[in-house]
Tab-separated table of C-alpha atoms in Angstrom:
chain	number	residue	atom	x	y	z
R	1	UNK	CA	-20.413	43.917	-9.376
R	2	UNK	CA	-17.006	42.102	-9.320
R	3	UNK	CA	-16.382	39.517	-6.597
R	4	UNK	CA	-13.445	39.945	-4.737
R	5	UNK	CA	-10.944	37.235	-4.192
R	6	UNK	CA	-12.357	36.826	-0.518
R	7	UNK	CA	-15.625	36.354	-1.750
R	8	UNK	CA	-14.332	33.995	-4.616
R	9	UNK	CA	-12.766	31.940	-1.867
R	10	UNK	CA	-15.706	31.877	0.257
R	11	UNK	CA	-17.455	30.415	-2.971
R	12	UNK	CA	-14.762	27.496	-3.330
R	13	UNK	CA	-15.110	26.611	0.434
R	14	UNK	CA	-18.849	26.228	0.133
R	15	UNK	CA	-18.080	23.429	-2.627
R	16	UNK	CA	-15.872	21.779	-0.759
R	17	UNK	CA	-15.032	19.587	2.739
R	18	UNK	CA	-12.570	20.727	5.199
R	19	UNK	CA	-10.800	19.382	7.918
R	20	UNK	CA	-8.997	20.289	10.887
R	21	UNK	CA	-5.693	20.062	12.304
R	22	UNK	CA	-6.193	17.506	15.153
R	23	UNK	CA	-8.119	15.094	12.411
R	24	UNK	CA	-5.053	15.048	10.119
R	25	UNK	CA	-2.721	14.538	13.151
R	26	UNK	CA	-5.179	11.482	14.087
R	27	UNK	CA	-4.266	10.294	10.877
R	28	UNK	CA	-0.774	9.908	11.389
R	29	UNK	CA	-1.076	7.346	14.343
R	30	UNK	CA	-3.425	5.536	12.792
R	31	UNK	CA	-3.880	3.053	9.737
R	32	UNK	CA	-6.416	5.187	7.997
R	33	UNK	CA	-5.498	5.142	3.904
R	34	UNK	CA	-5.993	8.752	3.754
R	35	UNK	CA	-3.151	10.153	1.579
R	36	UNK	CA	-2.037	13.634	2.455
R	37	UNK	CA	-0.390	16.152	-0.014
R	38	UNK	CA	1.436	19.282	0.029
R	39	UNK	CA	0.099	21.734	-2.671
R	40	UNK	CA	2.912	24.561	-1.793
R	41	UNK	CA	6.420	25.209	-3.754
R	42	UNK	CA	9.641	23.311	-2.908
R	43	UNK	CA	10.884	26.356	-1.115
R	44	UNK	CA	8.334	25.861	1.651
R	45	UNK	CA	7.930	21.838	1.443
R	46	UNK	CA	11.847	22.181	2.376
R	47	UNK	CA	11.164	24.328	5.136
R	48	UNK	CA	9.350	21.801	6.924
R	49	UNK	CA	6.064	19.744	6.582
R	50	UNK	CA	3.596	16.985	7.611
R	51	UNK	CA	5.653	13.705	8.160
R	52	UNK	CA	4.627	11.374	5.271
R	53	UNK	CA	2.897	14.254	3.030
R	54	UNK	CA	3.373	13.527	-0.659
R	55	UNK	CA	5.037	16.901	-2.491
R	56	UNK	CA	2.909	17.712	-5.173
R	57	UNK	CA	3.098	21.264	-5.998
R	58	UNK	CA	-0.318	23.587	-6.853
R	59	UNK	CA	0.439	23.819	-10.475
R	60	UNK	CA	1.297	20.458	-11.237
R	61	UNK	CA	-1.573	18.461	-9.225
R	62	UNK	CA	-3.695	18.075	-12.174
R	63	UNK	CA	-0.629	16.597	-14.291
R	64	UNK	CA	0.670	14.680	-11.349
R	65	UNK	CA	-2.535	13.224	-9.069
R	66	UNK	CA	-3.303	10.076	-11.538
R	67	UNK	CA	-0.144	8.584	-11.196
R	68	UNK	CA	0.080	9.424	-7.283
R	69	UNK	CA	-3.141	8.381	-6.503
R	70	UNK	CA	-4.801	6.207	-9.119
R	71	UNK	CA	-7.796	5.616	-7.090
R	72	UNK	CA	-10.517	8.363	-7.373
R	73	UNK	CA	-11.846	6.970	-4.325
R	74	UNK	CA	-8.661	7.559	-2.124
R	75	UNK	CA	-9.092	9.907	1.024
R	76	UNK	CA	-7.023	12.918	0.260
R	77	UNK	CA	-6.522	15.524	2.349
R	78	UNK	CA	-5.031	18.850	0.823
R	79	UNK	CA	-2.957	21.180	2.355
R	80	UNK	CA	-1.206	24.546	1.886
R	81	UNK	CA	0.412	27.626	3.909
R	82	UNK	CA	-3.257	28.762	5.175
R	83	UNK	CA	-5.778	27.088	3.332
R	84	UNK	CA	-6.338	28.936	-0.070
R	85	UNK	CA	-4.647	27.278	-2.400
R	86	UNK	CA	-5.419	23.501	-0.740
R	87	UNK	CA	-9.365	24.589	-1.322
R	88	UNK	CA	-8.737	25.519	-4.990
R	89	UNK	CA	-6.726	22.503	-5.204
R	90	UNK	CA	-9.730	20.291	-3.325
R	91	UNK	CA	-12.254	22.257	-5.847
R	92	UNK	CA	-9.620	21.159	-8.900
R	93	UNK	CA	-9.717	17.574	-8.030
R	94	UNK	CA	-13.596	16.809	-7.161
R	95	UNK	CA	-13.656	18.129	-10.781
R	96	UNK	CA	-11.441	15.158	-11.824
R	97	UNK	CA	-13.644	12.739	-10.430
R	98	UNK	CA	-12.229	12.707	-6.839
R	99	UNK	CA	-15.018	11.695	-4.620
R	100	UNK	CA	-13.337	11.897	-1.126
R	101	UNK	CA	-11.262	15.081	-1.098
R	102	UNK	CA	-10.668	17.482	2.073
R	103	UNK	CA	-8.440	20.327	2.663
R	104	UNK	CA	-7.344	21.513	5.622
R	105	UNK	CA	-8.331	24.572	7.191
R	106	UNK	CA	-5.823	27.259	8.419
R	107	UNK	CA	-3.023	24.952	6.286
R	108	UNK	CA	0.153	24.326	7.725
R	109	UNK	CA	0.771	27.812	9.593
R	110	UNK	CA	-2.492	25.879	11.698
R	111	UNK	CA	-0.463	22.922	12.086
R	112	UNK	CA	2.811	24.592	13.618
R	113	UNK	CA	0.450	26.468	16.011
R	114	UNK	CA	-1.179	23.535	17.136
R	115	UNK	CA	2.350	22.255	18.463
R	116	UNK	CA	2.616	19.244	16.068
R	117	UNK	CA	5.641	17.774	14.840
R	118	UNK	CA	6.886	19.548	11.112
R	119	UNK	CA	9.579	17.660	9.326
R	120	UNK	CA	12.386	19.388	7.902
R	121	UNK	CA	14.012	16.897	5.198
R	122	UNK	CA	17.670	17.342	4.295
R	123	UNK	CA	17.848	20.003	2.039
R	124	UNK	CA	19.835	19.128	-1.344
R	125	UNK	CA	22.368	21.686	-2.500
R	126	UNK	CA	21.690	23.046	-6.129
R	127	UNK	CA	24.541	21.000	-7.679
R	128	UNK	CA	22.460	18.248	-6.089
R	129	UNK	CA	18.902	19.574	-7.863
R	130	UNK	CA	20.832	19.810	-11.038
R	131	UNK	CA	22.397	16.034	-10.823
R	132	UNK	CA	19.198	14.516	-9.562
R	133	UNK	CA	16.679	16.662	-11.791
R	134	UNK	CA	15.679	13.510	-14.183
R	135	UNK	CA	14.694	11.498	-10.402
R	136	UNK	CA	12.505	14.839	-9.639
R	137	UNK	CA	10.320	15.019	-11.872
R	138	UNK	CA	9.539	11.314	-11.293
R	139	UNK	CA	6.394	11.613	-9.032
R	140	UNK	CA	7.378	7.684	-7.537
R	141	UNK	CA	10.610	9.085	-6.746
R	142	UNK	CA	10.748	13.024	-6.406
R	143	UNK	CA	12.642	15.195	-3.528
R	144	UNK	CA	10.919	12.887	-0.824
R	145	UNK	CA	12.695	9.584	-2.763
R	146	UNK	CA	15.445	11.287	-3.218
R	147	UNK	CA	16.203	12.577	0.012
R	148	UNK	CA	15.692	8.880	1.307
R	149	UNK	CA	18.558	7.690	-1.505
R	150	UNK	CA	20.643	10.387	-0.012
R	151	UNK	CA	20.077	9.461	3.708
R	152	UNK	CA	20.701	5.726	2.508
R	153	UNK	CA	23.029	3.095	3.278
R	154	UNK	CA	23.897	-0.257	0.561
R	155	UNK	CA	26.463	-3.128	1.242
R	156	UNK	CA	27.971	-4.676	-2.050
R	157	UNK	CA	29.582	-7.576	-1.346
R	158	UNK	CA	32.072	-7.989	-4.213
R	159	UNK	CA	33.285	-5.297	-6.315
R	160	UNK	CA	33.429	-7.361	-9.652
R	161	UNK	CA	31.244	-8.227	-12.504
R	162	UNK	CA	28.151	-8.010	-10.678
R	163	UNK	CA	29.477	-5.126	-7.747
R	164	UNK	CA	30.862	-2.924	-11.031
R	165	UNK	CA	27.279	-2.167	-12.516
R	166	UNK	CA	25.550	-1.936	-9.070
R	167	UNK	CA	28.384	0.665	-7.516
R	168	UNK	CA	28.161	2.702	-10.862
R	169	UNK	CA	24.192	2.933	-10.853
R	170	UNK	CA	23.509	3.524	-7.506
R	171	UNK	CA	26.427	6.151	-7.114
R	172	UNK	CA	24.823	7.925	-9.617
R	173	UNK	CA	21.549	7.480	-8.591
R	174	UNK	CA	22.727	9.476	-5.175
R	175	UNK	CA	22.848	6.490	-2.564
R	176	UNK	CA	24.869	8.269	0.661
R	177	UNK	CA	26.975	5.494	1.345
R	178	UNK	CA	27.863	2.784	-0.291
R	179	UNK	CA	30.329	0.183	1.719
R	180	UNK	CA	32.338	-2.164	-0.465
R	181	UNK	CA	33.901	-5.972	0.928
R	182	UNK	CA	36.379	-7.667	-1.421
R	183	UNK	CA	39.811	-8.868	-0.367
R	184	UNK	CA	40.708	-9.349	-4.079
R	185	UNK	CA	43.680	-7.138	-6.297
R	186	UNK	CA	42.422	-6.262	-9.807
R	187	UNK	CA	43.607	-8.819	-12.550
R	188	UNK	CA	43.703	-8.199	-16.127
R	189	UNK	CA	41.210	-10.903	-16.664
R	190	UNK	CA	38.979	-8.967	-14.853
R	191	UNK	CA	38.708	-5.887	-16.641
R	192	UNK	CA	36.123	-8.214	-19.495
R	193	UNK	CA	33.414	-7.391	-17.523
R	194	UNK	CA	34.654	-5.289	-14.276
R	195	UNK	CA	33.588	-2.191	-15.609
R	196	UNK	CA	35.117	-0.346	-12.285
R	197	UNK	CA	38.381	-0.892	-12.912
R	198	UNK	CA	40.382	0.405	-15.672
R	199	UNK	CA	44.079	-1.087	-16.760
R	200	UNK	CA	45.545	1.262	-14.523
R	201	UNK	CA	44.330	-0.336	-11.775
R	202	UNK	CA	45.788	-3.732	-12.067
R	203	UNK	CA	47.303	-4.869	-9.337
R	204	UNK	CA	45.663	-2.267	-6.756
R	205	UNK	CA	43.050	-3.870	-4.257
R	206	UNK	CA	39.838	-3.986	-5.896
R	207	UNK	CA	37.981	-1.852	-2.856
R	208	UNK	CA	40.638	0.871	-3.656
R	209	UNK	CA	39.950	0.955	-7.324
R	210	UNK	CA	36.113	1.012	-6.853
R	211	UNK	CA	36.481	3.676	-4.253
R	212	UNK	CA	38.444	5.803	-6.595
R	213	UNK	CA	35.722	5.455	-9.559
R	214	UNK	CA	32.660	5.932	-7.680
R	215	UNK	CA	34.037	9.020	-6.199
R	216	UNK	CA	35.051	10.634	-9.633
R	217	UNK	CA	31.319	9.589	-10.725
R	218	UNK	CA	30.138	10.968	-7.499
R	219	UNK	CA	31.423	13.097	-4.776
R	220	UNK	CA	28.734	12.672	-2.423
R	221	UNK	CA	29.401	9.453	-2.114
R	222	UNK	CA	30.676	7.892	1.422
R	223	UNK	CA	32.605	4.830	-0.056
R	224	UNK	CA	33.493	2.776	3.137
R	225	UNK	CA	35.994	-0.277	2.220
R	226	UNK	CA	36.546	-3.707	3.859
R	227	UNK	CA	39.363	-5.223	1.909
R	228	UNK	CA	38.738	-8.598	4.363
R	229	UNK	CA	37.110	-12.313	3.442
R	230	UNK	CA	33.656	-12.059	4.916
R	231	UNK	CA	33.699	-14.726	7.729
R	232	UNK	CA	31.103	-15.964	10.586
R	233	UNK	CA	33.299	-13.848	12.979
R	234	UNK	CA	33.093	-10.010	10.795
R	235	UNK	CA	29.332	-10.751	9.283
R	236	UNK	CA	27.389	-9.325	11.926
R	237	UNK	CA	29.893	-6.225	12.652
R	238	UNK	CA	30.447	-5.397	8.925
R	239	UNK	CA	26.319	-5.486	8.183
R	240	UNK	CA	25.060	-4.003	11.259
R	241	UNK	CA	23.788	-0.325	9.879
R	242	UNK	CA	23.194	-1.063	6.373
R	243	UNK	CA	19.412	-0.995	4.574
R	244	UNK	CA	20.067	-3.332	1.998
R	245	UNK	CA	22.887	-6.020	1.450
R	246	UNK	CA	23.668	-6.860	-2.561
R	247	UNK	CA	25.163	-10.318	-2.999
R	248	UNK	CA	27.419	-10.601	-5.724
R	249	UNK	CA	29.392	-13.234	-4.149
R	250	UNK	CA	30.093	-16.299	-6.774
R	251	UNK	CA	30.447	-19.224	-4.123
R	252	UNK	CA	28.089	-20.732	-2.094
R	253	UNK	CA	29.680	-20.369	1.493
R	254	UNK	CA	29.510	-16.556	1.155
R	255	UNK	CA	25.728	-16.897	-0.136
R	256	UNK	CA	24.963	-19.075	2.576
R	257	UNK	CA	26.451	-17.197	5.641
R	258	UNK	CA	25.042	-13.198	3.646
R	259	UNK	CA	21.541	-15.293	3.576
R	260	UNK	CA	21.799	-15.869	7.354
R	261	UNK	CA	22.977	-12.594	8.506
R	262	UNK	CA	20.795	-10.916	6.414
R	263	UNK	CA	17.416	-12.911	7.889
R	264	UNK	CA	19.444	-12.973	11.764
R	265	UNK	CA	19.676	-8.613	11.243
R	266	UNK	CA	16.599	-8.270	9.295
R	267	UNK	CA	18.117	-6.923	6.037
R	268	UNK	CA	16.953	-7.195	2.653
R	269	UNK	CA	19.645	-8.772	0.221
R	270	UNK	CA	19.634	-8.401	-3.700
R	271	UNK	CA	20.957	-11.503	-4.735
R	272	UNK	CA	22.088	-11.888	-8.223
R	273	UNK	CA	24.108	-15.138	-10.400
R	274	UNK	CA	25.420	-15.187	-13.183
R	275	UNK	CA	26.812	-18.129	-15.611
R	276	UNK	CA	27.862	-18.267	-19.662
R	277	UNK	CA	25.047	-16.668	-21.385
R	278	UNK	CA	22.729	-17.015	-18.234
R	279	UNK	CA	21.994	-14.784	-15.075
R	280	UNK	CA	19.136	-14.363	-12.507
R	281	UNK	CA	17.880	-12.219	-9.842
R	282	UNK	CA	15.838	-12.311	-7.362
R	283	UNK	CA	15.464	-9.747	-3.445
R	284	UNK	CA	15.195	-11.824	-0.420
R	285	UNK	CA	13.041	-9.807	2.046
R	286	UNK	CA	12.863	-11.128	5.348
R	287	UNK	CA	9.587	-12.339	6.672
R	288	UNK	CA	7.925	-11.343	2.658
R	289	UNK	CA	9.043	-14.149	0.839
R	290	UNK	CA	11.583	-16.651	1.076
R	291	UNK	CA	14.848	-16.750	2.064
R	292	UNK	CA	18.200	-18.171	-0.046
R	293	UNK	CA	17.880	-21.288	2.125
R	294	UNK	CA	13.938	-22.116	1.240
R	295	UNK	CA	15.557	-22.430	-2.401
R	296	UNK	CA	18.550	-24.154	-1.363
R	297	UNK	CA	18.349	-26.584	2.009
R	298	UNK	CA	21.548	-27.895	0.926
R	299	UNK	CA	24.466	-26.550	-1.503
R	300	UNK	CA	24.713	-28.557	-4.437
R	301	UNK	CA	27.997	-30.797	-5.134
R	302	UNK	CA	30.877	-28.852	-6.407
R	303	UNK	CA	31.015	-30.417	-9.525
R	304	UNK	CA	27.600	-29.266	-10.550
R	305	UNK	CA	28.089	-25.239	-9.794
R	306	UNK	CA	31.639	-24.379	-11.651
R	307	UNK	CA	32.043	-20.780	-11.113
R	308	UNK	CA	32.860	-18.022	-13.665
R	309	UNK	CA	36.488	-18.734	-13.249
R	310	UNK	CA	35.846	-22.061	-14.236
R	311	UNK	CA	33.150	-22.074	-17.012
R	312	UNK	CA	33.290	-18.685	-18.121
R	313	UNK	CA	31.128	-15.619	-18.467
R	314	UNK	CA	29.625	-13.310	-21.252
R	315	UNK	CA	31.324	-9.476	-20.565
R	316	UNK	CA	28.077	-8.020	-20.756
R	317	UNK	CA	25.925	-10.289	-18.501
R	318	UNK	CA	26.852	-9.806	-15.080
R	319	UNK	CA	25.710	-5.842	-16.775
R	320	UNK	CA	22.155	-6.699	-17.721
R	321	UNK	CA	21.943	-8.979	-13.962
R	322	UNK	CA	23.570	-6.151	-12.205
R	323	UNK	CA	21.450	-3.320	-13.271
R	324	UNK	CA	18.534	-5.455	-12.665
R	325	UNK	CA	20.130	-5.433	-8.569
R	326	UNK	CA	20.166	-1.715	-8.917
R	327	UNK	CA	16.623	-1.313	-9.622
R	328	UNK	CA	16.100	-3.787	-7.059
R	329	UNK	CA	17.747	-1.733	-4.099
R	330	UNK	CA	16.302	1.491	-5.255
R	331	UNK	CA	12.881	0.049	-5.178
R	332	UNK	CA	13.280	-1.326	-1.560
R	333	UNK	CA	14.854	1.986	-0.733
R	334	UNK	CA	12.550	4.705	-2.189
R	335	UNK	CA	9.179	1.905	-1.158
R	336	UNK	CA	7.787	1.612	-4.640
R	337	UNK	CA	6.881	-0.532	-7.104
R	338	UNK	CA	7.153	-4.550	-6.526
R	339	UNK	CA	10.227	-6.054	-5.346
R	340	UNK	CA	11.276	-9.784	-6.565
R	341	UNK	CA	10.322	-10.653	-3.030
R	342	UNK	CA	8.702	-14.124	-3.508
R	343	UNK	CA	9.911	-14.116	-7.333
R	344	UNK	CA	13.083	-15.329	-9.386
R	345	UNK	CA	13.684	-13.622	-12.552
R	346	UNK	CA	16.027	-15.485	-15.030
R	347	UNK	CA	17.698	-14.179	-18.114
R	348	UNK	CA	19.053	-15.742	-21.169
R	349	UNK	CA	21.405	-13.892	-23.487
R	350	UNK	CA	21.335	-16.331	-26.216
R	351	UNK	CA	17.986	-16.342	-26.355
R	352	UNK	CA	17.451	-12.507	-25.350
R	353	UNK	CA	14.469	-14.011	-23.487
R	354	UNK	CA	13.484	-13.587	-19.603
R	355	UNK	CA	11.472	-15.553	-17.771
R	356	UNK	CA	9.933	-15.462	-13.986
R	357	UNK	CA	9.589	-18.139	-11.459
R	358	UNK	CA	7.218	-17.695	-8.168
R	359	UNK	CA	9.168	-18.902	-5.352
R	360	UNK	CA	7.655	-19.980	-1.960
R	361	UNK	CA	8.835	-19.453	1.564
R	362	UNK	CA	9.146	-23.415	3.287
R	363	UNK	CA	7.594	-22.919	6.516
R	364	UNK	CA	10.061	-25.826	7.736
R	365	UNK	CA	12.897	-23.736	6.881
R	366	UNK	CA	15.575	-24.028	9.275
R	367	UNK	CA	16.059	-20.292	9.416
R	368	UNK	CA	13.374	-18.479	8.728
R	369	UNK	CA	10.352	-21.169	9.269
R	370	UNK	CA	7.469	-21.276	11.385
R	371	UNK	CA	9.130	-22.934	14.425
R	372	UNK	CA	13.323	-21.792	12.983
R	373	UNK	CA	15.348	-20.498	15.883
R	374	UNK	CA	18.314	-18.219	15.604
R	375	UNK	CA	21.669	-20.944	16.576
R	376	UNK	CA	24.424	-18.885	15.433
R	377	UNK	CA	26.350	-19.187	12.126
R	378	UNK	CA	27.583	-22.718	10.904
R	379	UNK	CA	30.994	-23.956	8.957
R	380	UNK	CA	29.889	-23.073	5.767
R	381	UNK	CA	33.206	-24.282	3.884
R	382	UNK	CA	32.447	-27.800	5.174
R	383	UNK	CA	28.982	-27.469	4.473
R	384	UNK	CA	29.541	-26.335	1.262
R	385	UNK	CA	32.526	-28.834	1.043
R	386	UNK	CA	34.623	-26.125	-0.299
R	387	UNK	CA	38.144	-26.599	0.285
């Protein structure tokens, strides 16, 4: 006699561990490494779900699980709509060697009854599935990553040879809003490596240019401008909001006085150089790794740090360094992967060679050491003796 599909059920569930509702909810407000995932479509993720579940549909889980959870000793707890397909799923995955694997009964339509918080995620509009497909199907990234690039906020300061390549990647990669500060007017000169402006647009302020590119790259875009020359007094106002701050400033007063807003507010900042044939990155990420002034007590003289102006530029570096900032901020953003926090990465064009330097936070730093205390922003011209 044929089993039915109750009975076949029945027979899965014996094979497997289930869990309840309040256990996964005691999960949440705790540190427990249990990862949770949502086995149903997109229609119904989008609908709402379990704050912090991982979206990994039914039919792809057996494609997708390795690279989501590596570990075949990772907690996972499965869920669905009522519990059917999270115990098939549960069933598929002790079969691929998971040895701590739980699905919970009754599924989400359990959860909602039990009163618990569901989280509904901005839902993208198809143009938005269509332009953002390629992140998708990245299981690091997917609609949960996405939807965070969306809700996102990035400061550029400078929107020139190291501003251009960040602006264009990011805008593309769907980052919500993207502010711009420059007080500059596009020069022909510029347009070597300024890959934002075109001919056109010599003459115009550079924030107005930029503004105008990104949008026709990207119309979801929120391109906020501050055509102004970042100063002790605007710092704090113009930052405030922002996730991440990119420094593609080429003098040291503006790296300084970014650097100390950045570890005063809290804000991760991208920082990126660039010189002749030679660039480097590195992400300063307060209170995970140094900070610009653990590297650089002191500015040094004038005469040793020309700028681009100065000593010239390859067209194509301040690409390479700038797309390296771009991968940066969408790491920091999305949460994956390892962030130069701690690290310098250096690049030389001649050579085509890059090389990494560990960099240490000075616990004597006199912002962000042991025993630093916040005094308020400094005359960074004079201490940078700029004139």
């Amino acid at each position: 006699m044929v089993a039915t599909f109750d009975e076949l059920i029945a027979r899965v569930k014996a094979t497997i561990t289930e869990t309840d509702t309040d256990a996964v909810r005691a999960l949440q407000t705790s540190d427990d490494p249990t990862v949770i995932i949502d086995v149903r479509e997109r229609e119904e993720f989008v609908d709402g779900h379990i704050e912090g579940a991982e979206f990994i549909p039914r039919g792809q889980l057996d494609l997708k699980i390795e690279t989501a959870v590596p570990r075949r000793d990772t907690p996972i707890v499965l869920y669905c709509a009522g519990g059917t397909r999270s115990a098939l799923a549960a069933r598929s995955l002790q079969e691929l060697g998971y040895s701590d694997v739980k699905s919970m009964a009754g599924g989400f339509t359990a959860w909602k009854r039990s009163g618990y918080p569901v989280h509904i995620p901005k839902s993208m509009s198809p143009e938005q599935l269509t332009r953002y497909s390629r992140h998708l199907i990245i299981p690091e990234i997917g609609e949960k990553g996405q939807s965070k690039l969306l809700d996102s906020k990035v400061l550029l300061l400078g929107a020139g040879g190291l501003g251009s390549p960040v602006a264009m990647y990011l805008a593309a990669a769907g980052v919500g809003t993207i502010g711009l500060i420059d007080n500059d007017v596009v020069d022909r000169s510029n347009l070597q490596r300024q890959i934002l402006h075109t001919d056109e647009s010599v003459g115009t302020p550079k924030v107005e240019s930029a503004r105008a590119r990104i949008n026709a790259l990207n119309p979801d875009v929120d391109v906020r401008t501050y055509e102004t020359w970042l100063s002790s007094e605007n710092v704090l106002e113009i930052f405030e909001g922002y996730d991440v701050v990119v420094d593609g400033g080429d003098n040291f007063a503006t790296r300084y006085l970014v650097n100390d807003a950045c570890v005063h507010l809290g804000i991760p900042n991208v920082h990126g150089s660039v010189y002749r044939f030679e660039g480097q990155v590195t992400s300063f990420v307060p209170h995970q790794g140094p900070c610009y002034r653990c590297l650089y007590p002191e500015p040094p003289p004038p005469e040793l740090a020309p700028s681009c102006q100065e000593a010239g530029v390859l067209g194509v570096l301040p690409g390479v360094i700038g797309m390296l900032q771009a991968i940066e901020v969408i790491k920091l953003l999305v949460d994956v992967g390892e962030p130069l926090a701690g690290r310098l990465l250096t690049f030389d064009g001649l050579k085509s060679q890059f090389r990494e330097l560990k960099l240490r936070r000075d616990p004597e730093c006199s912002l962000c050491g042991e025993d630093a205390e916040w005094t308020g922003f400094i005359d960074y011209e004079v201490f940078c003796n700029v004139s």
